[in-house]
Coordinates of C-alpha atoms and ligand atoms in Angstrom, one line a residue:
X1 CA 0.0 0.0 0.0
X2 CA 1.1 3.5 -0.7
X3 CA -0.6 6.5 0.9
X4 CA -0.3 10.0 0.2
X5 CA -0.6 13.5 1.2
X6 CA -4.6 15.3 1.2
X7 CA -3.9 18.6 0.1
X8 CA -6.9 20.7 -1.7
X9 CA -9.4 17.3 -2.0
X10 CA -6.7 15.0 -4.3
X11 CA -4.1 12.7 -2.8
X12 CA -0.9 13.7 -4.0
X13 CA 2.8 12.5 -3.5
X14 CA 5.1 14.6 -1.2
X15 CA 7.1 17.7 -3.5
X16 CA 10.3 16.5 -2.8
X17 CA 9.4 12.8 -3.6
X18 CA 10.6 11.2 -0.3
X19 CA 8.7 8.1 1.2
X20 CA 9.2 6.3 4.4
X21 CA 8.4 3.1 6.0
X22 CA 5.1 2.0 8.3
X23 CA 5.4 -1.3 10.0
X24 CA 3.5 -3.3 12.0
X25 CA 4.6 -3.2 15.5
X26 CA 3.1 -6.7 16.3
X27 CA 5.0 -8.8 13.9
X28 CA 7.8 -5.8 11.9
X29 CA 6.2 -6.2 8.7
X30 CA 6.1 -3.5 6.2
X31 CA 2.3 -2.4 5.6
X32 CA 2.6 0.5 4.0
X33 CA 5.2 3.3 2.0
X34 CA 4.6 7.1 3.3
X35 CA 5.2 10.8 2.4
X36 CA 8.4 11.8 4.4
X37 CA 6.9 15.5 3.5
X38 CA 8.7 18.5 4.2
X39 CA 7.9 22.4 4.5
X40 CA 6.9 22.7 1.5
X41 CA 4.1 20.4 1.3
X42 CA 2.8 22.1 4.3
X43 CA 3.1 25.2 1.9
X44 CA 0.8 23.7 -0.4
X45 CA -1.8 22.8 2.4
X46 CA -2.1 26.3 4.4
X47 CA -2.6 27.8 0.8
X48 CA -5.2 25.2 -0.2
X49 CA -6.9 26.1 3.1
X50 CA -6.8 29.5 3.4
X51 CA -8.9 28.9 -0.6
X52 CA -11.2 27.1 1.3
X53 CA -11.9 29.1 4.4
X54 CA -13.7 32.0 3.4
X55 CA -16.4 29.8 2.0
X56 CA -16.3 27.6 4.6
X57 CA -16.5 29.7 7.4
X58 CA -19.6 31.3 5.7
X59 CA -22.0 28.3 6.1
X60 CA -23.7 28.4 9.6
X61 CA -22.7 26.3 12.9
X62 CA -25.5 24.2 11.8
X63 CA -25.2 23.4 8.3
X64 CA -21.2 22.5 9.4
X65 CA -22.7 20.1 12.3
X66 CA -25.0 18.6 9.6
X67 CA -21.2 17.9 7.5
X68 CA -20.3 16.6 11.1
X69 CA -23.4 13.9 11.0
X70 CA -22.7 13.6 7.3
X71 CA -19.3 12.4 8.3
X72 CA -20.0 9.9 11.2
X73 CA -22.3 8.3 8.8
X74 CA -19.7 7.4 6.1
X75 CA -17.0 6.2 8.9
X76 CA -19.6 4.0 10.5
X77 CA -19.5 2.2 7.0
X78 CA -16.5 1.8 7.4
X79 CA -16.1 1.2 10.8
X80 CA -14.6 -2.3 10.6
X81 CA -11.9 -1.1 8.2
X82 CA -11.0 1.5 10.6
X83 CA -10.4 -1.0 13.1
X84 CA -8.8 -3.4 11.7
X85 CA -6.3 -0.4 10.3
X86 CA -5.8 0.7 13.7
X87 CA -5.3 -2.9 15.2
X88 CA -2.7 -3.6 12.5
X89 CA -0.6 -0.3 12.5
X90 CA -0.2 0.1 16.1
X91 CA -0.4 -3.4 17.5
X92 CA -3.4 -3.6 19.8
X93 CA -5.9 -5.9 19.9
X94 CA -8.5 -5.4 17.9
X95 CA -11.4 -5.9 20.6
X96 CA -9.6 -2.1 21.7
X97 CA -9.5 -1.2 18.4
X98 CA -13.3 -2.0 17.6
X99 CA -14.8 -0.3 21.3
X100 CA -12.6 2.4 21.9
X101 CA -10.7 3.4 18.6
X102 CA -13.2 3.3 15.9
X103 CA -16.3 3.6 17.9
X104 CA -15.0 7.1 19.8
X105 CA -13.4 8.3 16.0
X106 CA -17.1 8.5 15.3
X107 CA -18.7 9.5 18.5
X108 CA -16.1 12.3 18.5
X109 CA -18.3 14.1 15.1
X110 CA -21.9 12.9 16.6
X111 CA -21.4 14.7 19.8
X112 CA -20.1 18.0 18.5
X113 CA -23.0 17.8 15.8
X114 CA -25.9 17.5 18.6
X115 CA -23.6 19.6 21.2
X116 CA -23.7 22.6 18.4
X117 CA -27.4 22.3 18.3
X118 CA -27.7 22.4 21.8
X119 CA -25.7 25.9 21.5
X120 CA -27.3 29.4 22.7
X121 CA -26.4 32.6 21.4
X122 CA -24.8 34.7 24.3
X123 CA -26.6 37.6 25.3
X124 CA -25.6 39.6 28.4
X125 CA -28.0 42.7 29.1
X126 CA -27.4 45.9 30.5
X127 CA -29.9 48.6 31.9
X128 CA -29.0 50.8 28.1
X129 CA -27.5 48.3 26.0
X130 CA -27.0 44.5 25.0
X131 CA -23.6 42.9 24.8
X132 CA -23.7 39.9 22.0
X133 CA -20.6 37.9 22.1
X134 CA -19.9 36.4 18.7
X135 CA -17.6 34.0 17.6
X136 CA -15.6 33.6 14.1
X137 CA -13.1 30.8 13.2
X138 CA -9.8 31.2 14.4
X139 CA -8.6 30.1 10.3
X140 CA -6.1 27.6 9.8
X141 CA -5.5 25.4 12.3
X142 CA -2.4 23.0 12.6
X143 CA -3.4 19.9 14.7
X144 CA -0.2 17.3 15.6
X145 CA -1.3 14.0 17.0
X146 CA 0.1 10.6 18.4
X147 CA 0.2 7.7 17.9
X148 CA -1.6 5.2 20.7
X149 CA -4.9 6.5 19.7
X150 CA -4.4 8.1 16.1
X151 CA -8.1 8.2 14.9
X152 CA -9.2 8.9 18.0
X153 CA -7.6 11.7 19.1
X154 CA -6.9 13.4 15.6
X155 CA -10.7 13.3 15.5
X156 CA -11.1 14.7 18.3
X157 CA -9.4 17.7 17.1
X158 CA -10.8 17.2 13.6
X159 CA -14.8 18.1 15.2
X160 CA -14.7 20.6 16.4
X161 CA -12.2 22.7 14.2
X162 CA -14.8 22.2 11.6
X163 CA -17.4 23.0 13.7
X164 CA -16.1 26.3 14.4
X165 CA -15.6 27.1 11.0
X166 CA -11.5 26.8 10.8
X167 CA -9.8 25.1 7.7
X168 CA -7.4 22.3 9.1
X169 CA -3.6 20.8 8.6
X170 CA -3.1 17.9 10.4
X171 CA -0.4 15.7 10.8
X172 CA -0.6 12.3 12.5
X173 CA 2.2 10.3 14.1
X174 CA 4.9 9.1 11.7
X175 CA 4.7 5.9 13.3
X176 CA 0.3 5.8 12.7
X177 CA -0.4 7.4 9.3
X178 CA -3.0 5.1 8.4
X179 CA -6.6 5.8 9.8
X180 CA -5.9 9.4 9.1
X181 CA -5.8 8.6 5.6
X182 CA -9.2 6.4 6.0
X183 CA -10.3 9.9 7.5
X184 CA -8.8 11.9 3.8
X185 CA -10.4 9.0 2.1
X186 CA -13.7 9.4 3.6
X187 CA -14.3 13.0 3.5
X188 CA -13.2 13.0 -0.5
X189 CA -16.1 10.4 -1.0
X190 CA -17.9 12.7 0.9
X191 CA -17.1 15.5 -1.0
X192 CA -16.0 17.6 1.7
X193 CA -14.9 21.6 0.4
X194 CA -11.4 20.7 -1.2
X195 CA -9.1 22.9 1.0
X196 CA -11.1 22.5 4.4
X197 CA -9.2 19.4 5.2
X198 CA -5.6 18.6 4.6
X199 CA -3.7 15.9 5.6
X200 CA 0.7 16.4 5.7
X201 CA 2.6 13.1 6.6
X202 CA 6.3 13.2 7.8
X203 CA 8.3 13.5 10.7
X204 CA 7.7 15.6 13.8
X205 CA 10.8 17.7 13.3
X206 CA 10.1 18.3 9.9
X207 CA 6.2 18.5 9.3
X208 CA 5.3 19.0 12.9
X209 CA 7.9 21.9 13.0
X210 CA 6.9 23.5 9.8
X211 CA 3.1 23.5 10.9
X212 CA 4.5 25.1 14.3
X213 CA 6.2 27.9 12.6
X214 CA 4.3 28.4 9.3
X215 CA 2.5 32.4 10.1
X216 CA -0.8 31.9 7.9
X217 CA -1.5 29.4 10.7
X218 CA -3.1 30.4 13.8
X219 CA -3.8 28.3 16.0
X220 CA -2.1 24.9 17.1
X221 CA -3.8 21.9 19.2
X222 CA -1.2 19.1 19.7
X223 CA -1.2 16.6 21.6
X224 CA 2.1 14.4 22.4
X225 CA 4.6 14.0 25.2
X226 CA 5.9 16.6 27.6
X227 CA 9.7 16.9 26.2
X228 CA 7.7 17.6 22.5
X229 CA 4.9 19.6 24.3
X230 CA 8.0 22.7 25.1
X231 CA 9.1 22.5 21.6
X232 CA 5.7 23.2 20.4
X233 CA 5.4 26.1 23.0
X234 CA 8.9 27.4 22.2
X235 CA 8.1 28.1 18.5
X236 CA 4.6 29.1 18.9
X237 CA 4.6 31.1 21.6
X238 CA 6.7 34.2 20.1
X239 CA 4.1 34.1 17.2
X240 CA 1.4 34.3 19.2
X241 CA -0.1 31.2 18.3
X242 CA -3.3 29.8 19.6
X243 CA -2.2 26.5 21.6
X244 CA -3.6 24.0 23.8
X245 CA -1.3 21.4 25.3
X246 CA -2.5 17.8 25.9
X247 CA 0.8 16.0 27.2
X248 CA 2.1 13.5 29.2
X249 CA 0.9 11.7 32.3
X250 CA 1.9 9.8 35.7
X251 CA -1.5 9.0 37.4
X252 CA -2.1 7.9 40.5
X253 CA -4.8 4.9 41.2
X254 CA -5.2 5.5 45.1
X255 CA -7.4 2.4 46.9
X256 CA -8.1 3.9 50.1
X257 CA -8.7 1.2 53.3
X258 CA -12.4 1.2 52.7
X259 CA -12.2 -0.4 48.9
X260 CA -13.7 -3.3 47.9
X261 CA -11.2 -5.0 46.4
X262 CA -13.4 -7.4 44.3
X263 CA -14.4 -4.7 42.1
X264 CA -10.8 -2.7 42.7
X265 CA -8.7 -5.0 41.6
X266 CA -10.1 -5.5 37.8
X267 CA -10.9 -2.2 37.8
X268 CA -7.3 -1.1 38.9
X269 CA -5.7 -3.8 36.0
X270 CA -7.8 -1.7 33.4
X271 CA -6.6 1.4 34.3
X272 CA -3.0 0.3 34.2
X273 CA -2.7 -2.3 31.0
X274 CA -5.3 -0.9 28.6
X275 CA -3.7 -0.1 25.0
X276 CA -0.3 -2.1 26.9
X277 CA -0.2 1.3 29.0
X278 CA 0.0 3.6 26.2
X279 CA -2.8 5.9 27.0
X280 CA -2.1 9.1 29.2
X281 CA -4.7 8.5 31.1
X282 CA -3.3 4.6 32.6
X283 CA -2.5 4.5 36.1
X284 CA 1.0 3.6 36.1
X285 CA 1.1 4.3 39.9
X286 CA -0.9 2.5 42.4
X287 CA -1.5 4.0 46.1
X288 CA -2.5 1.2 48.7
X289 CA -3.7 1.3 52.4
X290 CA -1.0 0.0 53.9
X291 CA -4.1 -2.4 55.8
X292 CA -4.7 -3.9 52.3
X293 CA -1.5 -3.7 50.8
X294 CA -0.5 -7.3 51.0
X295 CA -4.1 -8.7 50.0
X296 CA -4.3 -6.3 47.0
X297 CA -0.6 -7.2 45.5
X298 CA -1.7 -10.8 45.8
X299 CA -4.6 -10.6 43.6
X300 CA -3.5 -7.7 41.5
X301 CA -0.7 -9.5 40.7
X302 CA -2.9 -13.2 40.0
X303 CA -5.1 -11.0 38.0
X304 CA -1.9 -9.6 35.7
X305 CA -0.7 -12.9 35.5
X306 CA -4.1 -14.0 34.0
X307 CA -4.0 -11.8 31.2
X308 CA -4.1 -12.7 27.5
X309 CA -0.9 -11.0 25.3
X310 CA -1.0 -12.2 21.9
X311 CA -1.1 -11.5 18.7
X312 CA -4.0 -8.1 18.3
X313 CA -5.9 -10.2 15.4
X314 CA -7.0 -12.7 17.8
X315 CA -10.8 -11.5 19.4
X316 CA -9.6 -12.7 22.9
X317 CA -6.1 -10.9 23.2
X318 CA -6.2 -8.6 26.1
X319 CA -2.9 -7.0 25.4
X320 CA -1.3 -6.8 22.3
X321 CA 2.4 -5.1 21.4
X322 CA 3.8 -2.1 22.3
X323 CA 4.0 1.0 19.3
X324 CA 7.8 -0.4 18.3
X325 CA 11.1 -2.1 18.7
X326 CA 12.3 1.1 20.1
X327 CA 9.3 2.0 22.5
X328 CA 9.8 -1.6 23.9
X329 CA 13.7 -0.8 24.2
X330 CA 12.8 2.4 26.2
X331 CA 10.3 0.8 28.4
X332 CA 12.7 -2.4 29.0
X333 CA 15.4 0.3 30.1
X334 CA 13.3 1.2 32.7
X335 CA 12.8 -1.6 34.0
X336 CA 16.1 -2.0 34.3
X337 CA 15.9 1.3 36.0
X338 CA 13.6 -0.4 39.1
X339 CA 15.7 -3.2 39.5
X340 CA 18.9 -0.7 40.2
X341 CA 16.9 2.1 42.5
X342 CA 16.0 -1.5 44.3
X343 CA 12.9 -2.7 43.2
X344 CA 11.1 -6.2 43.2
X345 CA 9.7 -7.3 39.6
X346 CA 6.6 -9.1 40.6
X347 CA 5.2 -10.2 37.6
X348 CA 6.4 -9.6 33.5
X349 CA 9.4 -7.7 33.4
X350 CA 10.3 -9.4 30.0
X351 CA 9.6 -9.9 26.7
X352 CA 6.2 -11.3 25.9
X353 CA 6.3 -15.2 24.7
X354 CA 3.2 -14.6 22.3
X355 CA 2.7 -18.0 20.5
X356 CA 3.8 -17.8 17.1
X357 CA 5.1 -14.4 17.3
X358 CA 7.4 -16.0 19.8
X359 CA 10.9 -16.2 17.3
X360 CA 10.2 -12.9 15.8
X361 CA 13.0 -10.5 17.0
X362 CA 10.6 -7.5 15.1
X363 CA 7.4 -8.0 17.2
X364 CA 7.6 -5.4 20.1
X365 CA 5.8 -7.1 22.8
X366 CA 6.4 -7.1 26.6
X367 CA 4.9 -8.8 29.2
X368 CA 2.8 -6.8 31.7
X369 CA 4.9 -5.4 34.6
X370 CA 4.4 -5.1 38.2
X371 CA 7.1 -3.6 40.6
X372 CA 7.2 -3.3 44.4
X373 CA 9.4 -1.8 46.8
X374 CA 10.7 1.2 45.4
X375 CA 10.6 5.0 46.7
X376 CA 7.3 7.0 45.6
X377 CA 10.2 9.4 44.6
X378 CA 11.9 7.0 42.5
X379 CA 12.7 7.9 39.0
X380 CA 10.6 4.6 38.2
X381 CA 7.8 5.8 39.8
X382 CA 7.8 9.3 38.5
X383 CA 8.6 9.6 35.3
X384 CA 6.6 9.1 32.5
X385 CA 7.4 5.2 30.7
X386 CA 3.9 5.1 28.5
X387 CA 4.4 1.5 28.6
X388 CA 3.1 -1.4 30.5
X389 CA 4.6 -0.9 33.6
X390 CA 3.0 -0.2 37.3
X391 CA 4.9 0.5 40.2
X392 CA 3.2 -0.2 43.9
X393 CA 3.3 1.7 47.1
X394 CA 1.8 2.4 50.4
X395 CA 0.5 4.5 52.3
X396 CA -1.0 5.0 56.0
X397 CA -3.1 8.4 56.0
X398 CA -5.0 10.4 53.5
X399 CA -2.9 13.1 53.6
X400 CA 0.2 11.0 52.4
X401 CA -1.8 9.1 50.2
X402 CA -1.9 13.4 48.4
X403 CA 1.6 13.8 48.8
X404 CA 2.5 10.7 47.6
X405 CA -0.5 11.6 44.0
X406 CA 0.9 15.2 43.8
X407 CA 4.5 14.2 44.0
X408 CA 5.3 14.2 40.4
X409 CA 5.8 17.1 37.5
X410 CA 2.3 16.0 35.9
X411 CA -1.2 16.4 36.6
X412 CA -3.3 14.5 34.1
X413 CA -5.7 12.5 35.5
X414 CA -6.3 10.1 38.5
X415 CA -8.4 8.0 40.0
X416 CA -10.0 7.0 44.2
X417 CA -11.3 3.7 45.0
X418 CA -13.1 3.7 48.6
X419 CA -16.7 2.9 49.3
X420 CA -17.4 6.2 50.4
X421 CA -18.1 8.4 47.6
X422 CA -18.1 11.4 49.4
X423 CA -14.8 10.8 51.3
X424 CA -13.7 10.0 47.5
X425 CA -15.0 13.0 46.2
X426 CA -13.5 15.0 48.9
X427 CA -9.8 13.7 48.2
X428 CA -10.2 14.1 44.7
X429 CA -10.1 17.9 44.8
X430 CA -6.9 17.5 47.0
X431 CA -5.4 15.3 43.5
X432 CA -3.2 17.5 41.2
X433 CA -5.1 16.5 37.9
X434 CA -7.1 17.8 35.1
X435 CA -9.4 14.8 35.7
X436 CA -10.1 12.5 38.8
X437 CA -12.1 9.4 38.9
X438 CA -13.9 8.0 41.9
X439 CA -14.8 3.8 41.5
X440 CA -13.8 4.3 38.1
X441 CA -11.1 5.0 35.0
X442 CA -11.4 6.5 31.6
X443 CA -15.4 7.6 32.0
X444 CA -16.0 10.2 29.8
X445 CA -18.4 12.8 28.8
X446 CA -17.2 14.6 26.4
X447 CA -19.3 18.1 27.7
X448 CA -16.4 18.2 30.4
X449 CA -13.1 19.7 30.4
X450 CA -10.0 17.6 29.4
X451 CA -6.4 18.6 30.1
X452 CA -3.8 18.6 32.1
X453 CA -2.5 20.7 35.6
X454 CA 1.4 21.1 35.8
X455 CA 3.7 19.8 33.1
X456 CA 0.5 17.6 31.7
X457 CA -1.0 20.3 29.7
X458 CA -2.0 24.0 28.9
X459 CA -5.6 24.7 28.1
X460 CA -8.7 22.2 28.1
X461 CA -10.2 20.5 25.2
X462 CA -13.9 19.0 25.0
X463 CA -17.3 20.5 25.0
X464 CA -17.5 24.0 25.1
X465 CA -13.9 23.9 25.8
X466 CA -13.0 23.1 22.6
X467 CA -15.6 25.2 20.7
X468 CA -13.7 28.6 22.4
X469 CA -10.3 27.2 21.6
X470 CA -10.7 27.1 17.7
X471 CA -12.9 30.5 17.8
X472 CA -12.3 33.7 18.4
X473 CA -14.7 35.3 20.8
X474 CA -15.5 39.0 20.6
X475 CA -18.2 41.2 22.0
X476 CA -20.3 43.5 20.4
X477 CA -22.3 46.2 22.5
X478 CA -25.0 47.7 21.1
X479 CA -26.4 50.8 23.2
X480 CA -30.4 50.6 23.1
Ligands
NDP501 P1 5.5 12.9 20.7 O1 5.5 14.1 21.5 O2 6.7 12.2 20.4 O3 4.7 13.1 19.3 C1 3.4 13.7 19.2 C2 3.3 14.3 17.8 O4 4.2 15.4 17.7 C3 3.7 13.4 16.7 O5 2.8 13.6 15.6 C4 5.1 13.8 16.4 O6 5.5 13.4 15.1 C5 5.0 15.3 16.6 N1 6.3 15.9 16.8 C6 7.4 15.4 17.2 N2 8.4 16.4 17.2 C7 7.8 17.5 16.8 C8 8.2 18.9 16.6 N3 9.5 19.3 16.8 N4 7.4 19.8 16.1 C9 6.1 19.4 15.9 N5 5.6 18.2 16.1 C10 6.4 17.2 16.5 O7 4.4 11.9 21.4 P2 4.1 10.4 21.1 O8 3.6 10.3 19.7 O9 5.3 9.5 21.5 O10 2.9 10.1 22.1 C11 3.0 9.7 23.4 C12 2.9 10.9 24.3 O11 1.7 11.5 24.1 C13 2.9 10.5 25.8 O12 3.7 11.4 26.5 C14 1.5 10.6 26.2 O13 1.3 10.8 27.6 C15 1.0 11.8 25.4 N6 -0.4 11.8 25.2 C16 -1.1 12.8 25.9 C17 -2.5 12.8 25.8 C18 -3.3 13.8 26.5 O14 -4.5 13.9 26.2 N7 -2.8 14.6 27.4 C19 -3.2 11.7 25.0 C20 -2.4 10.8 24.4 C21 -1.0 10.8 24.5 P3 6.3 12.0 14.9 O15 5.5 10.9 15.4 O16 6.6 12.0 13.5 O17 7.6 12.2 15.8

């Protein structure tokens, strides 16, 4: 297969002609050749959406939500294809790929459709005159995405920059280009405004960095990992750039003395393995009651052992590969790492024997890991591996059970397990974190604000969240 560049409504090869490699993570086959594009295919997109933005921008919010619906329907006909993509070019299983991937790709354009709808025009009166705040596009939009949840998360962006009336240059991971080119695919069938949608594939230094500095674009939303994250603020910043931040995470899962761990336990094995620990959202540190501590490593640690890693095709894998050889290098360093600051490996800590994927040197899978005994302070436990990896502590009080969440750089979600709610609720506000869950992981609705506190983030994405950050709001007050 050979995919292309979206640029103006036709699939076109990079300028300068250079291709690259996409490989399945699960096995090192090649699946696909790729535009290594530079600056100057990025060029050719801003121009071909700044073409299409004054028209675009014209339609109302409502005839762009009915494009939004127009597009959920043509990906749910392909929803299996998207899926399957998905599974194969990042290695999970496709049971993931089916309910989260592809099914929240869609969601993502049906709930900005109906949430427009459900819009108000803002009004605020005075005693002699009414203020009426109106919003226009912000214009072209650059939107930078990665790669553990490509459709997903580009769509995310994708809804409600149309919405808003913006023209959009994406780029997806270098390492993911392929349901993003479903996404070009669909919205040429669909016969989307050429211009409105472009689609730039390459490298993060070379694409991503051209999108960051290009001045006919206004506004950036990326999403990616902390150490990118102050590259993208660096060069936008001085241009005064629109920007929100989504980055990287080190959650705390904090089972207070109270839990129940029969519902706990699975509950705490979801939040750290999903996606093999490559969502920002896993919680990669787990905070015990010292009371339970023993009883909860037992059957956390059973339950881990249980699980089935395996090649992502299979409907019953549970955890498929990590995104590449050189992820699973990075993620076996550190455990490495927690053997030398003195932890105990207490299940996985290898490579992943995965049937007949076993001889492969190419496929990138490692087994899930659990550690014990090291510091709460430990590099291990505070630094951001995006792998399958959880370390364990304990703790005696609430108020160390804080210190211990709020001890790292980031503050990207979380999540309290007690069976008091309230007493859960009340902690939760104590949590450094964009998002806290109580009895739960990964429960969204998508009218609430997302993003990070600390180094996980600038601005919030989702609802009417993301509706102000691709507009410009103004205020017009007109004296009765
Ligand atoms: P990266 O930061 O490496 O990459 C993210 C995107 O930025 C990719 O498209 C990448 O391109 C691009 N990029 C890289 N360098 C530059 C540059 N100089 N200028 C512009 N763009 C650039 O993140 P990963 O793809 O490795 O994703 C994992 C990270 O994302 C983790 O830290 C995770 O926590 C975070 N994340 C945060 C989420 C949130 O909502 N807060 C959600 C999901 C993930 P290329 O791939 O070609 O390098």
């Amino acid at each position: 297969m050979i995919i292309s560049n979206f640029i103006d409504g036709n699939f076109i090869p990079p300028i300068e002609n250079r291709m690259m490699d996409d490989s399945n993570p699960a096995n090192g086959a090649h699946i696909a050749m790729m535009p290594r594009a530079s600056a100057l295919d990025v060029d050719a997109a801003v121009l071909a959406a700044k073409r299409a933005l004054p028209q675009w921008s014209a339609l109302t919010m409502i005839e762009r939500a009915d494009w939004l619906d127009k597009i959920a329907d043509a990906l749910e006909e392909i929803k299996e294809e998207i899926a399957q993509t998905e599974s194969l070019d990042t290695g999970k299983p496709i049971s993931i790929a089916r309910s989260v991937d592809a099914t929240r790709s869609i969601s993502n354009f049906r709930f900005f459709a109906k949430f427009a709808r459900s819009q108000e025009p803002l009004i605020f009166e005075m005693s002699d005159a009414t203020n009426h705040v109106h919003t226009s596009p912000l214009g072209i939009v650059g939107l930078i995405t990665p790669w553990n949840l490509p459709l997903y998360l580009l769509t995310w962006k994708v809804a409600p920059a149309l919405l808003m009336g913006n023209c959009i240059v994406a780029k997806p991971s270098e390492l993911t280009p392929l349901t993003a080119d479903l996404l070009a695919q669909t919205l040429q069938r669909i016969q989307l405004p050429d211009g409105v949608f472009n689609l730039v594939h390459g490298l993060g230094p070379e694409v991503g960095q051209a999108i960051l500095e290009h001045p006919d674009i206004a506004g950036i939303s990326f999403t990616g990992g902390t150490a990118t994250g102050r590259i993208v603020a660096r060069t936008a910043a001085p241009l005064f750039k629109k920007l929100s931040l989504e980055l990287g995470g080190k959650n705390a899962t904090i089972i207070l003395d109270d839990a129940n761990l029969d519902t706990v336990v699975p509950g705490a094995v979801t939040a750290a393995f999903t996606n093999s620990g490559q969502v920002c959202l896993c919680g990669s540190r787990i905070l015990i009651h010292q009371s339970i501590y023993d009883e909860f490593c037992k059957r956390f640690v059973e339950q881990v052992d249980a699980m089935i890693i395996g090649d992502p095709s299979d409907e019953s894998t549970q955890m498929g590969s990590v995104i590449s050889m050189e992820h699973l290098q990075k993620i076996e360093s550190y455990i490495d790492l927690a053997v030398e600051e003195g932890g105990e490996i207490l299940s996985g800590g290898s490579r992943a024997m995965t049937g007949p994927l076993d001889s492969n040197p190419d496929a990138a899978f490692i087994r899930p890991t659990v550690i014990g005994g090291l510091s709460h302070l430990s590099r291990t436990s505070t630094e951001e591996i995006f792998g399958p990896v959880v370390t364990l502590h304990s703790f005696t009080t609430d108020d160390e059970a804080i210190e211990m969440a709020n001890c790292t750089e980031y503050g990207l979600a979380g999540s309290i397990w007690t069976e008091d709610a309230e007493r859960g609720k009340e902690l939760a506000e104590r949590v450094e974190s964009g998002i806290v869950w109580v009895n739960t992981w990964l429960h969204r609705d998508l009218r609430t604000p997302f993003g990070g506190v600390k180094n996980s983030g600038v601005g919030r994405e989702g609802g009417r969240w993301s509706l102000s950050f691709f507009s410009e709001m103004t205020n017009i007050c007109v004296k009765h």
